[in-house]
PDB file of C-alpha atoms in Angstrom:
ATOM      1  CA  MET A   1       0.015   0.061   0.006  1.00 61.00           C
ATOM      2  CA  LYS A   2       2.685   2.368   0.959  1.00 77.00           C
ATOM      3  CA  THR A   3       4.864   1.669  -2.124  1.00 77.00           C
ATOM      4  CA  ASP A   4       1.869   1.833  -4.373  1.00 88.00           C
ATOM      5  CA  LEU A   5       0.705   5.441  -3.215  1.00 88.00           C
ATOM      6  CA  LEU A   6       4.295   6.646  -3.245  1.00 91.00           C
ATOM      7  CA  GLN A   7       4.682   5.347  -7.024  1.00 91.00           C
ATOM      8  CA  ARG A   8       1.291   7.127  -7.761  1.00 92.00           C
ATOM      9  CA  LEU A   9       2.686  10.470  -6.713  1.00 93.00           C
ATOM     10  CA  GLU A  10       5.047  10.290  -9.763  1.00 90.00           C
ATOM     11  CA  ASN A  11       1.954  11.542 -11.762  1.00 90.00           C
ATOM     12  CA  GLU A  12      -0.704  12.382  -9.200  1.00 93.00           C
ATOM     13  CA  ILE A  13      -1.193  15.199  -6.388  1.00 94.00           C
ATOM     14  CA  HIS A  14      -3.004  13.654  -3.354  1.00 95.00           C
ATOM     15  CA  VAL A  15      -5.453  15.354  -1.263  1.00 95.00           C
ATOM     16  CA  TRP A  16      -6.770  13.993   1.934  1.00 95.00           C
ATOM     17  CA  MET A  17      -9.666  15.342   3.934  1.00 94.00           C
ATOM     18  CA  CYS A  18     -11.719  14.672   7.061  1.00 93.00           C
ATOM     19  CA  ALA A  19     -14.665  16.255   8.625  1.00 93.00           C
ATOM     20  CA  THR A  20     -13.248  17.704  12.013  1.00 94.00           C
ATOM     21  CA  ASP A  21     -16.574  17.901  13.681  1.00 92.00           C
ATOM     22  CA  SER A  22     -17.284  14.195  13.278  1.00 92.00           C
ATOM     23  CA  ILE A  23     -14.166  13.363  15.370  1.00 94.00           C
ATOM     24  CA  THR A  24     -15.447  13.427  19.006  1.00 94.00           C
ATOM     25  CA  ASP A  25     -14.398  10.109  20.596  1.00 95.00           C
ATOM     26  CA  PRO A  26     -12.199  10.943  23.612  1.00 95.00           C
ATOM     27  CA  VAL A  27     -10.178   7.886  23.090  1.00 95.00           C
ATOM     28  CA  ILE A  28      -9.344   8.922  19.525  1.00 95.00           C
ATOM     29  CA  LEU A  29      -8.776  12.494  20.658  1.00 96.00           C
ATOM     30  CA  THR A  30      -6.215  11.388  23.166  1.00 96.00           C
ATOM     31  CA  THR A  31      -4.495   9.084  20.664  1.00 96.00           C
ATOM     32  CA  TYR A  32      -4.435  12.004  18.420  1.00 96.00           C
ATOM     33  CA  THR A  33      -2.801  14.150  21.266  1.00 97.00           C
ATOM     34  CA  SER A  34      -0.151  11.558  21.789  1.00 97.00           C
ATOM     35  CA  LEU A  35       1.016  11.751  18.113  1.00 97.00           C
ATOM     36  CA  LEU A  36       1.944  15.405  18.408  1.00 97.00           C
ATOM     37  CA  SER A  37       5.314  16.619  19.206  1.00 96.00           C
ATOM     38  CA  GLU A  38       6.128  18.620  22.368  1.00 95.00           C
ATOM     39  CA  ASP A  39       6.043  21.871  20.513  1.00 94.00           C
ATOM     40  CA  GLU A  40       2.783  21.037  18.860  1.00 96.00           C
ATOM     41  CA  ARG A  41       1.064  20.166  22.308  1.00 96.00           C
ATOM     42  CA  GLU A  42       2.484  23.430  23.664  1.00 96.00           C
ATOM     43  CA  ARG A  43       0.754  25.386  20.700  1.00 95.00           C
ATOM     44  CA  LEU A  44      -2.380  23.278  21.105  1.00 96.00           C
ATOM     45  CA  GLN A  45      -2.828  24.654  24.764  1.00 95.00           C
ATOM     46  CA  ARG A  46      -2.388  28.221  23.723  1.00 96.00           C
ATOM     47  CA  PHE A  47      -5.717  28.243  22.015  1.00 95.00           C
ATOM     48  CA  HIS A  48      -8.452  29.827  24.009  1.00 93.00           C
ATOM     49  CA  PHE A  49     -11.467  28.346  22.347  1.00 94.00           C
ATOM     50  CA  GLU A  50     -12.025  24.519  22.500  1.00 95.00           C
ATOM     51  CA  LYS A  51     -13.126  24.651  18.700  1.00 94.00           C
ATOM     52  CA  ASP A  52      -9.711  26.080  17.870  1.00 94.00           C
ATOM     53  CA  ARG A  53      -7.867  23.473  19.818  1.00 96.00           C
ATOM     54  CA  HIS A  54     -10.023  20.641  18.264  1.00 96.00           C
ATOM     55  CA  ALA A  55      -9.401  21.890  14.799  1.00 96.00           C
ATOM     56  CA  PHE A  56      -5.500  22.148  15.566  1.00 96.00           C
ATOM     57  CA  LEU A  57      -5.360  18.770  17.041  1.00 97.00           C
ATOM     58  CA  VAL A  58      -7.339  16.909  14.230  1.00 96.00           C
ATOM     59  CA  SER A  59      -5.482  18.661  11.373  1.00 96.00           C
ATOM     60  CA  HIS A  60      -2.180  18.094  12.770  1.00 96.00           C
ATOM     61  CA  ALA A  61      -2.847  14.398  13.588  1.00 96.00           C
ATOM     62  CA  LEU A  62      -4.116  14.033  10.076  1.00 95.00           C
ATOM     63  CA  VAL A  63      -0.903  15.299   8.438  1.00 96.00           C
ATOM     64  CA  ARG A  64       1.092  12.579  10.683  1.00 96.00           C
ATOM     65  CA  LYS A  65      -1.251   9.898   9.879  1.00 95.00           C
ATOM     66  CA  VAL A  66      -1.226  10.579   6.167  1.00 95.00           C
ATOM     67  CA  LEU A  67       2.384  10.671   5.686  1.00 95.00           C
ATOM     68  CA  SER A  68       2.879   7.494   7.309  1.00 94.00           C
ATOM     69  CA  LYS A  69       0.818   6.008   4.404  1.00 92.00           C
ATOM     70  CA  TYR A  70       3.780   6.835   2.156  1.00 93.00           C
ATOM     71  CA  ALA A  71       6.716   5.669   4.486  1.00 93.00           C
ATOM     72  CA  ASN A  72       7.285   3.110   7.133  1.00 92.00           C
ATOM     73  CA  ILE A  73       7.549   5.732   9.707  1.00 94.00           C
ATOM     74  CA  GLU A  74       5.075   6.027  12.768  1.00 95.00           C
ATOM     75  CA  PRO A  75       2.964   9.063  12.686  1.00 96.00           C
ATOM     76  CA  ALA A  76       4.462  10.382  16.040  1.00 97.00           C
ATOM     77  CA  ASP A  77       7.895  10.089  14.603  1.00 96.00           C
ATOM     78  CA  TRP A  78       7.616  12.673  11.858  1.00 96.00           C
ATOM     79  CA  ARG A  79       9.634  15.891  12.363  1.00 95.00           C
ATOM     80  CA  PHE A  80       9.142  19.220  10.821  1.00 94.00           C
ATOM     81  CA  SER A  81      11.121  22.359  10.418  1.00 91.00           C
ATOM     82  CA  THR A  82       9.575  25.723   9.511  1.00 85.00           C
ATOM     83  CA  GLY A  83      10.844  28.261   6.911  1.00 74.00           C
ATOM     84  CA  GLU A  84      10.963  32.109   7.186  1.00 68.00           C
ATOM     85  CA  GLN A  85       7.163  32.361   6.619  1.00 70.00           C
ATOM     86  CA  GLY A  86       6.389  29.514   8.882  1.00 75.00           C
ATOM     87  CA  ARG A  87       5.645  26.898   6.194  1.00 82.00           C
ATOM     88  CA  PRO A  88       6.345  23.416   7.601  1.00 88.00           C
ATOM     89  CA  GLU A  89       8.625  20.972   5.771  1.00 91.00           C
ATOM     90  CA  ILE A  90       9.701  17.432   6.491  1.00 93.00           C
ATOM     91  CA  VAL A  91      13.092  17.171   8.248  1.00 92.00           C
ATOM     92  CA  ARG A  92      14.875  14.862   5.825  1.00 86.00           C
ATOM     93  CA  SER A  93      16.749  11.609   6.553  1.00 84.00           C
ATOM     94  CA  ALA A  94      17.956   8.738   4.235  1.00 81.00           C
ATOM     95  CA  ASP A  95      14.792   6.610   5.067  1.00 83.00           C
ATOM     96  CA  ILE A  96      12.340   9.329   4.160  1.00 87.00           C
ATOM     97  CA  PRO A  97      10.960   9.733   0.595  1.00 88.00           C
ATOM     98  CA  LEU A  98      10.963  13.120  -1.009  1.00 91.00           C
ATOM     99  CA  LEU A  99       7.618  14.053   0.163  1.00 94.00           C
ATOM    100  CA  ARG A 100       6.112  17.593   0.434  1.00 95.00           C
ATOM    101  CA  PHE A 101       2.849  18.644   1.958  1.00 96.00           C
ATOM    102  CA  ASN A 102       0.674  21.578   3.048  1.00 96.00           C
ATOM    103  CA  LEU A 103      -2.171  21.773   5.467  1.00 96.00           C
ATOM    104  CA  THR A 104      -5.394  23.726   5.867  1.00 96.00           C
ATOM    105  CA  HIS A 105      -8.283  23.760   8.183  1.00 95.00           C
ATOM    106  CA  THR A 106     -11.561  25.587   8.427  1.00 96.00           C
ATOM    107  CA  GLN A 107     -14.705  25.198  10.403  1.00 94.00           C
ATOM    108  CA  GLY A 108     -15.720  21.538  10.064  1.00 94.00           C
ATOM    109  CA  LEU A 109     -12.983  20.654   7.501  1.00 95.00           C
ATOM    110  CA  ALA A 110      -9.159  19.706   7.561  1.00 96.00           C
ATOM    111  CA  ALA A 111      -7.273  18.894   4.282  1.00 96.00           C
ATOM    112  CA  CYS A 112      -3.738  18.363   3.330  1.00 96.00           C
ATOM    113  CA  VAL A 113      -2.026  17.852  -0.059  1.00 97.00           C
ATOM    114  CA  VAL A 114       0.829  15.595  -0.702  1.00 96.00           C
ATOM    115  CA  THR A 115       3.281  15.536  -3.666  1.00 95.00           C
ATOM    116  CA  ARG A 116       6.430  13.961  -4.552  1.00 93.00           C
ATOM    117  CA  ASP A 117       8.944  16.815  -4.308  1.00 90.00           C
ATOM    118  CA  ILE A 118       6.748  19.263  -5.872  1.00 93.00           C
ATOM    119  CA  ALA A 119       5.914  22.771  -4.368  1.00 93.00           C
ATOM    120  CA  CYS A 120       2.367  22.785  -3.213  1.00 95.00           C
ATOM    121  CA  GLY A 121      -0.230  24.602  -1.221  1.00 96.00           C
ATOM    122  CA  ILE A 122      -3.894  24.169  -0.278  1.00 97.00           C
ATOM    123  CA  ASP A 123      -6.610  26.241   1.451  1.00 97.00           C
ATOM    124  CA  ALA A 124     -10.076  25.444   2.567  1.00 97.00           C
ATOM    125  CA  GLU A 125     -12.677  28.038   3.588  1.00 97.00           C
ATOM    126  CA  ILE A 126     -16.303  27.547   4.869  1.00 96.00           C
ATOM    127  CA  ILE A 127     -18.636  29.615   2.544  1.00 94.00           C
ATOM    128  CA  THR A 128     -20.209  32.043   4.994  1.00 91.00           C
ATOM    129  CA  LYS A 129     -20.284  35.837   5.207  1.00 80.00           C
ATOM    130  CA  ARG A 130     -18.006  37.143   7.871  1.00 80.00           C
ATOM    131  CA  GLY A 131     -16.420  40.651   8.053  1.00 84.00           C
ATOM    132  CA  ASN A 132     -16.919  42.689   4.832  1.00 90.00           C
ATOM    133  CA  PRO A 133     -15.796  40.477   1.904  1.00 93.00           C
ATOM    134  CA  ARG A 134     -16.141  43.301  -0.688  1.00 93.00           C
ATOM    135  CA  ALA A 135     -13.825  45.396   1.280  1.00 94.00           C
ATOM    136  CA  VAL A 136     -11.283  42.684   1.479  1.00 93.00           C
ATOM    137  CA  ALA A 137     -11.649  42.058  -2.177  1.00 94.00           C
ATOM    138  CA  ARG A 138     -10.923  45.555  -3.095  1.00 93.00           C
ATOM    139  CA  LYS A 139      -7.798  45.506  -0.967  1.00 92.00           C
ATOM    140  CA  MET A 140      -6.517  42.040  -1.933  1.00 93.00           C
ATOM    141  CA  PHE A 141      -7.532  41.051  -5.345  1.00 94.00           C
ATOM    142  CA  ALA A 142      -6.557  42.068  -8.845  1.00 93.00           C
ATOM    143  CA  THR A 143      -8.670  44.113 -11.097  1.00 92.00           C
ATOM    144  CA  THR A 144     -10.017  41.401 -13.434  1.00 93.00           C
ATOM    145  CA  GLU A 145     -11.019  39.442 -10.335  1.00 95.00           C
ATOM    146  CA  LEU A 146     -12.855  42.588  -9.016  1.00 95.00           C
ATOM    147  CA  GLU A 147     -14.667  42.837 -12.226  1.00 95.00           C
ATOM    148  CA  ASP A 148     -15.740  39.230 -12.116  1.00 95.00           C
ATOM    149  CA  LEU A 149     -17.029  39.669  -8.623  1.00 96.00           C
ATOM    150  CA  LYS A 150     -19.003  42.546  -9.652  1.00 95.00           C
ATOM    151  CA  ALA A 151     -20.796  40.542 -12.312  1.00 95.00           C
ATOM    152  CA  GLN A 152     -21.977  38.089  -9.850  1.00 94.00           C
ATOM    153  CA  ASP A 153     -25.383  38.270  -8.174  1.00 91.00           C
ATOM    154  CA  GLU A 154     -25.614  38.241  -4.456  1.00 84.00           C
ATOM    155  CA  GLU A 155     -26.091  34.633  -4.187  1.00 82.00           C
ATOM    156  CA  ARG A 156     -23.040  33.892  -6.256  1.00 92.00           C
ATOM    157  CA  PHE A 157     -20.853  36.704  -5.025  1.00 95.00           C
ATOM    158  CA  LEU A 158     -19.825  34.806  -1.783  1.00 94.00           C
ATOM    159  CA  ASP A 159     -19.096  31.587  -3.368  1.00 95.00           C
ATOM    160  CA  ARG A 160     -16.849  33.265  -6.131  1.00 96.00           C
ATOM    161  CA  PHE A 161     -15.117  35.386  -3.434  1.00 96.00           C
ATOM    162  CA  PHE A 162     -13.979  32.305  -1.607  1.00 96.00           C
ATOM    163  CA  VAL A 163     -12.849  30.643  -4.776  1.00 97.00           C
ATOM    164  CA  TYR A 164     -10.436  33.648  -5.331  1.00 97.00           C
ATOM    165  CA  TRP A 165      -9.589  33.713  -1.717  1.00 96.00           C
ATOM    166  CA  THR A 166      -8.459  30.238  -1.541  1.00 97.00           C
ATOM    167  CA  LEU A 167      -6.572  30.315  -4.839  1.00 97.00           C
ATOM    168  CA  HIS A 168      -4.684  33.407  -3.474  1.00 95.00           C
ATOM    169  CA  GLU A 169      -3.955  31.517  -0.105  1.00 95.00           C
ATOM    170  CA  ALA A 170      -3.040  28.090  -1.792  1.00 96.00           C
ATOM    171  CA  TYR A 171      -0.682  29.891  -4.397  1.00 94.00           C
ATOM    172  CA  CYS A 172       1.158  31.945  -1.709  1.00 92.00           C
ATOM    173  CA  LYS A 173       1.525  28.875   0.587  1.00 93.00           C
ATOM    174  CA  ALA A 174       2.774  26.902  -2.110  1.00 93.00           C
ATOM    175  CA  ARG A 175       5.595  29.475  -2.869  1.00 90.00           C
ATOM    176  CA  GLY A 176       6.278  29.862   0.809  1.00 86.00           C
ATOM    177  CA  VAL A 177       5.365  33.573   0.880  1.00 84.00           C
ATOM    178  CA  GLY A 178       2.833  35.477   3.055  1.00 79.00           C
ATOM    179  CA  LEU A 179      -0.417  36.516   1.491  1.00 81.00           C
ATOM    180  CA  THR A 180      -0.403  40.104   0.075  1.00 77.00           C
ATOM    181  CA  ARG A 181      -2.541  42.036  -2.273  1.00 73.00           C
ATOM    182  CA  SER A 182      -1.744  41.106  -5.892  1.00 73.00           C
ATOM    183  CA  ASP A 183      -0.869  44.767  -6.836  1.00 70.00           C
ATOM    184  CA  GLY A 184      -1.306  43.672 -10.589  1.00 69.00           C
ATOM    185  CA  ARG A 185       1.434  41.300 -10.235  1.00 81.00           C
ATOM    186  CA  TYR A 186      -0.889  38.197 -10.792  1.00 88.00           C
ATOM    187  CA  ALA A 187      -4.398  37.524 -11.309  1.00 92.00           C
ATOM    188  CA  PHE A 188      -6.608  34.228 -11.640  1.00 94.00           C
ATOM    189  CA  VAL A 189      -8.622  33.655 -14.571  1.00 92.00           C
ATOM    190  CA  GLN A 190     -11.289  31.117 -15.390  1.00 91.00           C
ATOM    191  CA  GLY A 191     -10.844  29.389 -18.633  1.00 86.00           C
ATOM    192  CA  PRO A 192     -13.734  27.881 -20.807  1.00 84.00           C
ATOM    193  CA  ASN A 193     -13.150  24.437 -19.157  1.00 84.00           C
ATOM    194  CA  GLY A 194     -13.834  25.886 -15.826  1.00 84.00           C
ATOM    195  CA  GLN A 195     -10.257  25.371 -14.665  1.00 89.00           C
ATOM    196  CA  TYR A 196      -8.461  28.454 -13.158  1.00 93.00           C
ATOM    197  CA  ARG A 197      -5.133  29.679 -14.534  1.00 91.00           C
ATOM    198  CA  LEU A 198      -2.672  32.354 -13.428  1.00 91.00           C
ATOM    199  CA  GLU A 199      -2.070  35.394 -15.356  1.00 88.00           C
ATOM    200  CA  THR A 200       1.205  37.292 -14.171  1.00 82.00           C
ATOM    201  CA  GLY A 201       2.710  40.858 -14.641  1.00 70.00           C
ATOM    202  CA  ASP A 202       6.071  42.047 -15.295  1.00 54.00           C
ATOM    203  CA  ALA A 203       6.847  42.246 -11.593  1.00 46.00           C
ATOM    204  CA  MET A 204       6.347  38.519 -11.097  1.00 47.00           C
ATOM    205  CA  GLN A 205       9.316  36.416 -11.052  1.00 49.00           C
ATOM    206  CA  VAL A 206       7.400  32.973 -11.390  1.00 51.00           C
ATOM    207  CA  GLY A 207       5.611  32.390 -14.596  1.00 53.00           C
ATOM    208  CA  GLY A 208       2.006  31.629 -14.655  1.00 56.00           C
ATOM    209  CA  ASP A 209       2.656  28.626 -16.969  1.00 65.00           C
ATOM    210  CA  ASP A 210       4.522  27.051 -14.177  1.00 87.00           C
ATOM    211  CA  TRP A 211       1.622  26.746 -11.683  1.00 92.00           C
ATOM    212  CA  CYS A 212      -1.494  24.630 -11.737  1.00 93.00           C
ATOM    213  CA  PHE A 213      -4.617  24.880  -9.733  1.00 95.00           C
ATOM    214  CA  GLU A 214      -7.796  23.016  -8.956  1.00 94.00           C
ATOM    215  CA  VAL A 215     -10.929  24.196  -7.076  1.00 95.00           C
ATOM    216  CA  SER A 216     -13.269  21.638  -5.548  1.00 94.00           C
ATOM    217  CA  ARG A 217     -16.138  21.660  -3.160  1.00 92.00           C
ATOM    218  CA  PRO A 218     -16.082  18.633  -0.890  1.00 91.00           C
ATOM    219  CA  SER A 219     -19.302  19.736   0.831  1.00 92.00           C
ATOM    220  CA  THR A 220     -21.959  22.216   0.031  1.00 91.00           C
ATOM    221  CA  ASP A 221     -20.488  24.469   2.817  1.00 93.00           C
ATOM    222  CA  HIS A 222     -16.801  24.333   1.645  1.00 95.00           C
ATOM    223  CA  VAL A 223     -14.445  25.198  -1.141  1.00 96.00           C
ATOM    224  CA  VAL A 224     -10.899  23.959  -1.424  1.00 96.00           C
ATOM    225  CA  SER A 225      -8.260  25.023  -3.701  1.00 97.00           C
ATOM    226  CA  VAL A 226      -4.976  23.370  -4.461  1.00 96.00           C
ATOM    227  CA  ALA A 227      -1.825  24.990  -6.206  1.00 96.00           C
ATOM    228  CA  PHE A 228       1.122  23.159  -7.282  1.00 95.00           C
ATOM    229  CA  GLN A 229       4.268  23.943  -9.525  1.00 93.00           C
ATOM    230  CA  SER A 230       4.568  22.210 -12.737  1.00 90.00           C
ATOM    231  CA  ALA A 231       5.082  22.944 -16.429  1.00 83.00           C
ATOM    232  CA  ASP A 232       2.683  19.786 -17.300  1.00 83.00           C
ATOM    233  CA  CYS A 233      -0.684  20.381 -15.249  1.00 85.00           C
ATOM    234  CA  ALA A 234      -2.354  17.388 -17.337  1.00 79.00           C
ATOM    235  CA  GLY A 235       0.554  15.348 -16.545  1.00 79.00           C
ATOM    236  CA  GLN A 236      -0.049  15.683 -12.736  1.00 80.00           C
ATOM    237  CA  ARG A 237      -3.366  14.640 -12.008  1.00 83.00           C
ATOM    238  CA  ILE A 238      -5.092  15.832  -8.719  1.00 83.00           C
ATOM    239  CA  VAL A 239      -6.567  12.693  -7.059  1.00 82.00           C
ATOM    240  CA  ALA A 240      -8.842  14.298  -4.281  1.00 68.00           C
ATOM    241  CA  ALA A 241     -10.977  13.359  -1.236  1.00 59.00           C
ATOM    242  CA  TYR A 242      -9.253  10.432   0.323  1.00 62.00           C
ATOM    243  CA  ILE A 243     -11.506  10.637   3.270  1.00 66.00           C
ATOM    244  CA  VAL A 244      -9.933   9.347   6.498  1.00 62.00           C
ATOM    245  CA  PRO A 245     -11.705   8.691   9.813  1.00 60.00           C
TER     246      PRO A 245
END
């Protein structure tokens, strides 16, 4: 099973998800806590609200359990380092395959993407009105994205807003940079086939043709976007929704 999954990563991108609110068994949660590193357990206790602690616990246990499906390493034995922007990466050793991953969680959903040494990012959001999305869009999105949002009726606006938001987040996480306004450097454009592509300006150092994106809706309440770096998007098929308990 591990060898098969690892081989499939040669031309697949794997997305694993779980419904965090469905995991309530105290025995399971205790087991999940035992999988975390000392640093992760300290971070877990810093959350003021129980719902935030629960989301952190389940999502970080998810990453460890998922990675162990690709290598003969126990979930508790994975070690991670963080880059300048806080992006976690696997601490390498001779017995660990060249895996990369990214994690996200939102209300009711945790998801992670796994690749074979390919830059990747993932973001999930629950589609619900909070704050002032129109003001956020004006501050963060490209002109073409704003024009598209203006063309949506009220019912469709919120959904499209979160599509753009998760695409921006996933892309920035894949590049290992913090989320900032596009400032005309890049914009997401939906093609005739429904797929989104990246259009870049002169100030962008990474060409849009080097990046691939997929937007999915694992439930009626959630939108998930995946970004990964490849010059052959069709050759790296995204296999999504491996649901884990």
